[in-house]
Amino acid sequence: MTGVLRWPVRLASLLAALAVWQVLTAANVRLWVRFDRFPGPLDVAREFGRQLEHGQFYQDVAQSLVRILTGFALAAVLGVVLGVATARSRWAEDLLGPLFEVARPIPAIALVPVAILLFPANEQGIVFITFVAAFFPVLVSTRHAVKALPVVWEDAVRTLGASRARVLLRVVLPGVLPGVFGGLSIGMGVAWICVISAEMISGDFGVGYRTWQAYTIVDYPGVLVGMATIGLLGWLTSASVELAGRRLTRWLPREERR
């Protein structure tokens, strides 16, 4: 299917889902789930329009974006650096590997009590949780990508007299980019899950905090507006990461990029 035809199909799929949702709520359907108490898409759209008229909505979106981008940027830098280090250095792997393997299975959201104890402000704690959530996918994907590089690439460059630094810059880092961006894409999704959860638990502002607040006052259209906003922001940030990955790996054959 050509790119020209794919967008109408995607739009039609979304509109069909909205139409089914509207029919089920308008008919007050009660089968295994109860749509008679569920707000319809028109109710959510009206609430969305109302929130767009107030500055609080934009403040919450900006606060969540600052948190997610700060934590994700830290995770991207440290994840790539430490992933390359543990894959290429036995000393780094022996020193840091056990620590990472013990900490990696712990869900980032379970670190909320730790963040509250360690950091004096909620803001720092939420950024820390977001960082941890994105860090391990980036670390693991980078480490596997480095170990999967053909040894012949490095040997060929070394026979030409290249130093270790040149091998790292000219062979290793370009070669692991597809794997790194795979980890970055996964990390962005996980980071959104954790930043929203952290905002619900200990935040003062943000989309997650506002969504939970709407739930506590039984404002169900407001809850769904928050969910839709989270989905839209998550899609935009993940798409940005994937677009950057495609731009930086244009030198790869098309089938390998896929």
mmCIF file of C-alpha atoms in Angstrom:
data_model
loop_
_atom_site.group_PDB
_atom_site.id
_atom_site.type_symbol
_atom_site.label_atom_id
_atom_site.label_comp_id
_atom_site.label_asym_id
_atom_site.label_seq_id
_atom_site.Cartn_x
_atom_site.Cartn_y
_atom_site.Cartn_z
ATOM 1 C CA MET A 1 0.000 0.000 0.000
ATOM 2 C CA THR A 2 1.431 3.367 -1.012
ATOM 3 C CA GLY A 3 2.027 6.177 1.444
ATOM 4 C CA VAL A 4 -0.701 8.246 -0.196
ATOM 5 C CA LEU A 5 -3.330 5.619 0.628
ATOM 6 C CA ARG A 6 -2.150 4.743 4.139
ATOM 7 C CA TRP A 7 -3.214 7.996 5.816
ATOM 8 C CA PRO A 8 -6.883 7.803 4.691
ATOM 9 C CA VAL A 9 -7.022 4.226 5.970
ATOM 10 C CA ARG A 10 -5.592 5.255 9.331
ATOM 11 C CA LEU A 11 -7.979 8.191 9.599
ATOM 12 C CA ALA A 12 -10.929 5.995 8.674
ATOM 13 C CA SER A 13 -9.917 3.493 11.375
ATOM 14 C CA LEU A 14 -9.855 6.234 14.006
ATOM 15 C CA LEU A 15 -13.185 7.699 12.895
ATOM 16 C CA ALA A 16 -14.789 4.243 12.904
ATOM 17 C CA ALA A 17 -13.660 3.657 16.490
ATOM 18 C CA LEU A 18 -15.081 7.035 17.547
ATOM 19 C CA ALA A 19 -18.380 6.246 15.797
ATOM 20 C CA VAL A 20 -18.702 2.895 17.585
ATOM 21 C CA TRP A 21 -17.916 4.598 20.888
ATOM 22 C CA GLN A 22 -20.599 7.229 20.280
ATOM 23 C CA VAL A 23 -23.225 4.636 19.337
ATOM 24 C CA LEU A 24 -22.521 2.507 22.422
ATOM 25 C CA THR A 25 -22.735 5.453 24.822
ATOM 26 C CA ALA A 26 -25.778 7.018 23.126
ATOM 27 C CA ALA A 27 -27.646 3.690 23.296
ATOM 28 C CA ASN A 28 -26.629 3.146 26.961
ATOM 29 C CA VAL A 29 -25.389 -0.329 26.111
ATOM 30 C CA ARG A 30 -24.831 -2.658 29.093
ATOM 31 C CA LEU A 31 -23.247 -5.968 28.195
ATOM 32 C CA TRP A 32 -20.002 -7.075 29.816
ATOM 33 C CA VAL A 33 -19.099 -3.417 30.260
ATOM 34 C CA ARG A 34 -21.329 -0.476 31.174
ATOM 35 C CA PHE A 35 -21.468 2.247 28.554
ATOM 36 C CA ASP A 36 -24.538 3.810 30.169
ATOM 37 C CA ARG A 37 -22.284 5.672 32.642
ATOM 38 C CA PHE A 38 -19.445 6.265 30.217
ATOM 39 C CA PRO A 39 -19.057 9.705 28.575
ATOM 40 C CA GLY A 40 -19.264 9.746 24.799
ATOM 41 C CA PRO A 41 -16.790 11.325 22.390
ATOM 42 C CA LEU A 42 -18.980 14.425 22.008
ATOM 43 C CA ASP A 43 -18.929 14.987 25.791
ATOM 44 C CA VAL A 44 -15.155 14.573 25.796
ATOM 45 C CA ALA A 45 -14.754 16.935 22.840
ATOM 46 C CA ARG A 46 -16.798 19.610 24.619
ATOM 47 C CA GLU A 47 -14.687 19.225 27.760
ATOM 48 C CA PHE A 48 -11.521 19.342 25.657
ATOM 49 C CA GLY A 49 -12.659 22.595 24.084
ATOM 50 C CA ARG A 50 -13.462 24.047 27.495
ATOM 51 C CA GLN A 51 -10.025 23.167 28.857
ATOM 52 C CA LEU A 52 -8.279 24.658 25.825
ATOM 53 C CA GLU A 53 -9.730 28.029 26.819
ATOM 54 C CA HIS A 54 -7.906 28.006 30.160
ATOM 55 C CA GLY A 55 -4.208 28.500 30.809
ATOM 56 C CA GLN A 56 -4.132 25.672 33.355
ATOM 57 C CA PHE A 57 -4.265 23.099 30.565
ATOM 58 C CA TYR A 58 -1.191 24.500 28.832
ATOM 59 C CA GLN A 59 0.675 24.791 32.132
ATOM 60 C CA ASP A 60 0.045 21.115 32.872
ATOM 61 C CA VAL A 61 1.153 20.069 29.382
ATOM 62 C CA ALA A 62 4.322 22.177 29.642
ATOM 63 C CA GLN A 63 5.121 20.773 33.098
ATOM 64 C CA SER A 64 4.771 17.172 31.916
ATOM 65 C CA LEU A 65 6.865 17.847 28.811
ATOM 66 C CA VAL A 66 9.659 19.425 30.856
ATOM 67 C CA ARG A 67 9.708 16.420 33.170
ATOM 68 C CA ILE A 68 9.655 13.827 30.393
ATOM 69 C CA LEU A 69 12.235 15.541 28.205
ATOM 70 C CA THR A 70 14.642 16.193 31.089
ATOM 71 C CA GLY A 71 14.528 12.627 32.370
ATOM 72 C CA PHE A 72 14.633 11.163 28.858
ATOM 73 C CA ALA A 73 17.622 13.288 27.797
ATOM 74 C CA LEU A 74 19.602 12.186 30.856
ATOM 75 C CA ALA A 75 18.650 8.559 30.227
ATOM 76 C CA ALA A 76 19.627 8.782 26.549
ATOM 77 C CA VAL A 77 23.091 10.176 27.251
ATOM 78 C CA LEU A 78 23.969 7.936 30.200
ATOM 79 C CA GLY A 79 22.307 4.875 28.668
ATOM 80 C CA VAL A 80 24.364 5.103 25.483
ATOM 81 C CA VAL A 81 27.630 5.923 27.265
ATOM 82 C CA LEU A 82 27.318 3.169 29.860
ATOM 83 C CA GLY A 83 25.914 0.706 27.332
ATOM 84 C CA VAL A 84 28.966 1.136 25.108
ATOM 85 C CA ALA A 85 31.297 1.025 28.125
ATOM 86 C CA THR A 86 29.897 -2.222 29.569
ATOM 87 C CA ALA A 87 29.881 -3.865 26.137
ATOM 88 C CA ARG A 88 33.491 -2.975 25.278
ATOM 89 C CA SER A 89 35.224 -3.032 28.657
ATOM 90 C CA ARG A 90 35.427 -6.063 30.924
ATOM 91 C CA TRP A 91 36.279 -3.827 33.858
ATOM 92 C CA ALA A 92 33.150 -1.711 33.308
ATOM 93 C CA GLU A 93 31.018 -4.819 32.852
ATOM 94 C CA ASP A 94 32.339 -6.455 36.040
ATOM 95 C CA LEU A 95 32.004 -3.237 38.027
ATOM 96 C CA LEU A 96 28.642 -1.948 36.784
ATOM 97 C CA GLY A 97 26.953 -4.992 35.279
ATOM 98 C CA PRO A 98 25.835 -6.592 38.578
ATOM 99 C CA LEU A 99 24.414 -3.273 39.805
ATOM 100 C CA PHE A 100 22.420 -2.789 36.615
ATOM 101 C CA GLU A 101 21.114 -6.358 36.579
ATOM 102 C CA VAL A 102 19.890 -6.097 40.169
ATOM 103 C CA ALA A 103 18.221 -2.705 39.637
ATOM 104 C CA ARG A 104 16.787 -3.356 36.177
ATOM 105 C CA PRO A 105 13.854 -5.618 37.209
ATOM 106 C CA ILE A 106 12.609 -3.050 39.751
ATOM 107 C CA PRO A 107 9.689 -1.074 38.247
ATOM 108 C CA ALA A 108 10.547 2.613 38.111
ATOM 109 C CA ILE A 109 7.219 3.552 39.697
ATOM 110 C CA ALA A 110 8.185 1.418 42.734
ATOM 111 C CA LEU A 111 10.963 3.943 43.354
ATOM 112 C CA VAL A 112 8.500 6.696 44.330
ATOM 113 C CA PRO A 113 9.181 6.218 48.098
ATOM 114 C CA VAL A 114 12.923 6.271 47.386
ATOM 115 C CA ALA A 115 12.567 9.463 45.343
ATOM 116 C CA ILE A 116 10.578 11.104 48.135
ATOM 117 C CA LEU A 117 13.336 10.256 50.623
ATOM 118 C CA LEU A 118 16.254 11.222 48.386
ATOM 119 C CA PHE A 119 15.078 14.456 46.783
ATOM 120 C CA PRO A 120 13.856 17.562 48.619
ATOM 121 C CA ALA A 121 11.314 18.507 45.933
ATOM 122 C CA ASN A 122 8.660 16.493 44.115
ATOM 123 C CA GLU A 123 9.896 17.856 40.794
ATOM 124 C CA GLN A 124 13.319 16.286 41.178
ATOM 125 C CA GLY A 125 11.802 12.986 42.272
ATOM 126 C CA ILE A 126 9.507 12.788 39.237
ATOM 127 C CA VAL A 127 12.405 13.525 36.869
ATOM 128 C CA PHE A 128 14.442 10.815 38.622
ATOM 129 C CA ILE A 129 11.670 8.243 38.141
ATOM 130 C CA THR A 130 11.332 9.219 34.485
ATOM 131 C CA PHE A 131 15.087 8.887 34.040
ATOM 132 C CA VAL A 132 15.179 5.407 35.567
ATOM 133 C CA ALA A 133 12.262 4.264 33.415
ATOM 134 C CA ALA A 134 13.970 5.267 30.160
ATOM 135 C CA PHE A 135 17.543 4.442 31.192
ATOM 136 C CA PHE A 136 17.451 0.652 31.195
ATOM 137 C CA PRO A 137 15.826 0.151 27.749
ATOM 138 C CA VAL A 138 18.472 2.452 26.253
ATOM 139 C CA LEU A 139 21.293 0.771 28.185
ATOM 140 C CA VAL A 140 20.306 -2.776 27.242
ATOM 141 C CA SER A 141 19.611 -2.015 23.569
ATOM 142 C CA THR A 142 22.935 -0.174 23.244
ATOM 143 C CA ARG A 143 24.864 -2.973 24.908
ATOM 144 C CA HIS A 144 23.310 -5.626 22.650
ATOM 145 C CA ALA A 145 23.877 -3.476 19.562
ATOM 146 C CA VAL A 146 27.576 -3.082 20.367
ATOM 147 C CA LYS A 147 28.052 -6.798 20.959
ATOM 148 C CA ALA A 148 26.212 -7.590 17.705
ATOM 149 C CA LEU A 149 28.602 -5.521 15.569
ATOM 150 C CA PRO A 150 30.650 -7.702 13.185
ATOM 151 C CA VAL A 151 34.200 -8.019 14.504
ATOM 152 C CA VAL A 152 35.530 -7.745 10.975
ATOM 153 C CA TRP A 153 34.490 -4.080 10.813
ATOM 154 C CA GLU A 154 36.719 -3.137 13.713
ATOM 155 C CA ASP A 155 39.565 -5.377 12.559
ATOM 156 C CA ALA A 156 39.512 -3.818 9.109
ATOM 157 C CA VAL A 157 39.796 -0.305 10.501
ATOM 158 C CA ARG A 158 42.501 -1.287 12.973
ATOM 159 C CA THR A 159 44.660 -2.775 10.206
ATOM 160 C CA LEU A 160 44.636 0.684 8.628
ATOM 161 C CA GLY A 161 46.159 2.140 11.786
ATOM 162 C CA ALA A 162 43.060 3.598 13.424
ATOM 163 C CA SER A 163 43.198 4.288 17.167
ATOM 164 C CA ARG A 164 40.629 3.039 19.686
ATOM 165 C CA ALA A 165 39.010 6.479 19.799
ATOM 166 C CA ARG A 166 38.706 6.564 16.017
ATOM 167 C CA VAL A 167 37.246 3.059 15.950
ATOM 168 C CA LEU A 168 34.697 4.141 18.531
ATOM 169 C CA LEU A 169 33.695 7.286 16.637
ATOM 170 C CA ARG A 170 33.823 5.909 13.092
ATOM 171 C CA VAL A 171 32.712 2.304 13.520
ATOM 172 C CA VAL A 172 31.027 1.556 16.836
ATOM 173 C CA LEU A 173 28.778 4.577 17.308
ATOM 174 C CA PRO A 174 27.450 4.695 13.716
ATOM 175 C CA GLY A 175 27.002 0.912 13.729
ATOM 176 C CA VAL A 176 24.890 0.851 16.887
ATOM 177 C CA LEU A 177 22.567 3.718 15.925
ATOM 178 C CA PRO A 178 19.674 1.468 14.752
ATOM 179 C CA GLY A 179 19.764 -0.456 18.024
ATOM 180 C CA VAL A 180 20.133 2.704 20.090
ATOM 181 C CA PHE A 181 17.085 4.310 18.539
ATOM 182 C CA GLY A 182 15.100 1.131 19.085
ATOM 183 C CA GLY A 183 15.894 1.450 22.783
ATOM 184 C CA LEU A 184 15.130 5.179 22.751
ATOM 185 C CA SER A 185 11.712 4.540 21.240
ATOM 186 C CA ILE A 186 10.883 1.935 23.886
ATOM 187 C CA GLY A 187 12.328 4.147 26.603
ATOM 188 C CA MET A 188 10.135 7.072 25.607
ATOM 189 C CA GLY A 189 6.993 4.952 25.942
ATOM 190 C CA VAL A 190 7.991 3.564 29.321
ATOM 191 C CA ALA A 191 9.001 7.027 30.515
ATOM 192 C CA TRP A 192 5.527 8.387 29.752
ATOM 193 C CA ILE A 193 3.911 5.573 31.738
ATOM 194 C CA CYS A 194 6.065 6.336 34.755
ATOM 195 C CA VAL A 195 5.942 10.134 34.643
ATOM 196 C CA ILE A 196 2.141 10.082 34.522
ATOM 197 C CA SER A 197 1.992 7.567 37.379
ATOM 198 C CA ALA A 198 4.433 9.647 39.410
ATOM 199 C CA GLU A 199 2.406 12.809 38.788
ATOM 200 C CA MET A 200 -0.714 11.021 39.989
ATOM 201 C CA ILE A 201 1.024 9.918 43.201
ATOM 202 C CA SER A 202 3.134 12.901 44.187
ATOM 203 C CA GLY A 203 2.779 15.647 41.589
ATOM 204 C CA ASP A 204 1.467 19.182 42.013
ATOM 205 C CA PHE A 205 0.988 19.964 38.327
ATOM 206 C CA GLY A 206 1.054 18.003 35.102
ATOM 207 C CA VAL A 207 -1.329 16.019 32.921
ATOM 208 C CA GLY A 208 -1.209 12.979 35.202
ATOM 209 C CA TYR A 209 -1.963 15.040 38.300
ATOM 210 C CA ARG A 210 -4.864 16.812 36.584
ATOM 211 C CA THR A 211 -6.292 13.507 35.292
ATOM 212 C CA TRP A 212 -6.264 12.002 38.783
ATOM 213 C CA GLN A 213 -7.792 15.148 40.222
ATOM 214 C CA ALA A 214 -10.634 14.893 37.689
ATOM 215 C CA TYR A 215 -11.235 11.312 38.796
ATOM 216 C CA THR A 216 -11.422 12.276 42.480
ATOM 217 C CA ILE A 217 -14.220 14.786 41.751
ATOM 218 C CA VAL A 218 -16.047 12.304 39.457
ATOM 219 C CA ASP A 219 -15.355 14.377 36.328
ATOM 220 C CA TYR A 220 -15.227 11.499 33.862
ATOM 221 C CA PRO A 221 -15.059 13.645 30.700
ATOM 222 C CA GLY A 222 -12.077 15.387 32.311
ATOM 223 C CA VAL A 223 -10.459 11.998 32.945
ATOM 224 C CA LEU A 224 -10.811 11.040 29.297
ATOM 225 C CA VAL A 225 -9.488 14.421 28.190
ATOM 226 C CA GLY A 226 -6.408 13.741 30.294
ATOM 227 C CA MET A 227 -6.044 10.279 28.769
ATOM 228 C CA ALA A 228 -6.396 11.664 25.243
ATOM 229 C CA THR A 229 -3.816 14.353 26.008
ATOM 230 C CA ILE A 230 -1.383 11.761 27.336
ATOM 231 C CA GLY A 231 -1.871 9.629 24.242
ATOM 232 C CA LEU A 232 -1.336 12.570 21.902
ATOM 233 C CA LEU A 233 1.797 13.771 23.702
ATOM 234 C CA GLY A 234 3.190 10.245 23.834
ATOM 235 C CA TRP A 235 2.588 9.753 20.127
ATOM 236 C CA LEU A 236 4.218 13.067 19.202
ATOM 237 C CA THR A 237 7.339 12.455 21.293
ATOM 238 C CA SER A 238 7.743 8.841 20.144
ATOM 239 C CA ALA A 239 7.248 9.889 16.522
ATOM 240 C CA SER A 240 9.918 12.561 16.986
ATOM 241 C CA VAL A 241 12.385 9.956 18.260
ATOM 242 C CA GLU A 242 11.623 7.636 15.336
ATOM 243 C CA LEU A 243 11.932 10.500 12.836
ATOM 244 C CA ALA A 244 15.322 11.448 14.281
ATOM 245 C CA GLY A 245 16.372 7.803 14.008
ATOM 246 C CA ARG A 246 15.401 7.624 10.345
ATOM 247 C CA ARG A 247 17.243 10.862 9.593
ATOM 248 C CA LEU A 248 20.440 9.719 11.323
ATOM 249 C CA THR A 249 20.439 6.268 9.700
ATOM 250 C CA ARG A 250 19.713 7.301 6.124
ATOM 251 C CA TRP A 251 23.029 5.728 5.095
ATOM 252 C CA LEU A 252 21.640 2.252 5.882
ATOM 253 C CA PRO A 253 19.994 0.139 3.151
ATOM 254 C CA ARG A 254 16.232 0.626 3.216
ATOM 255 C CA GLU A 255 15.429 -2.953 4.214
ATOM 256 C CA GLU A 256 17.918 -2.809 7.110
ATOM 257 C CA ARG A 257 16.381 0.429 8.405
ATOM 258 C CA ARG A 258 13.035 -1.346 8.564
#
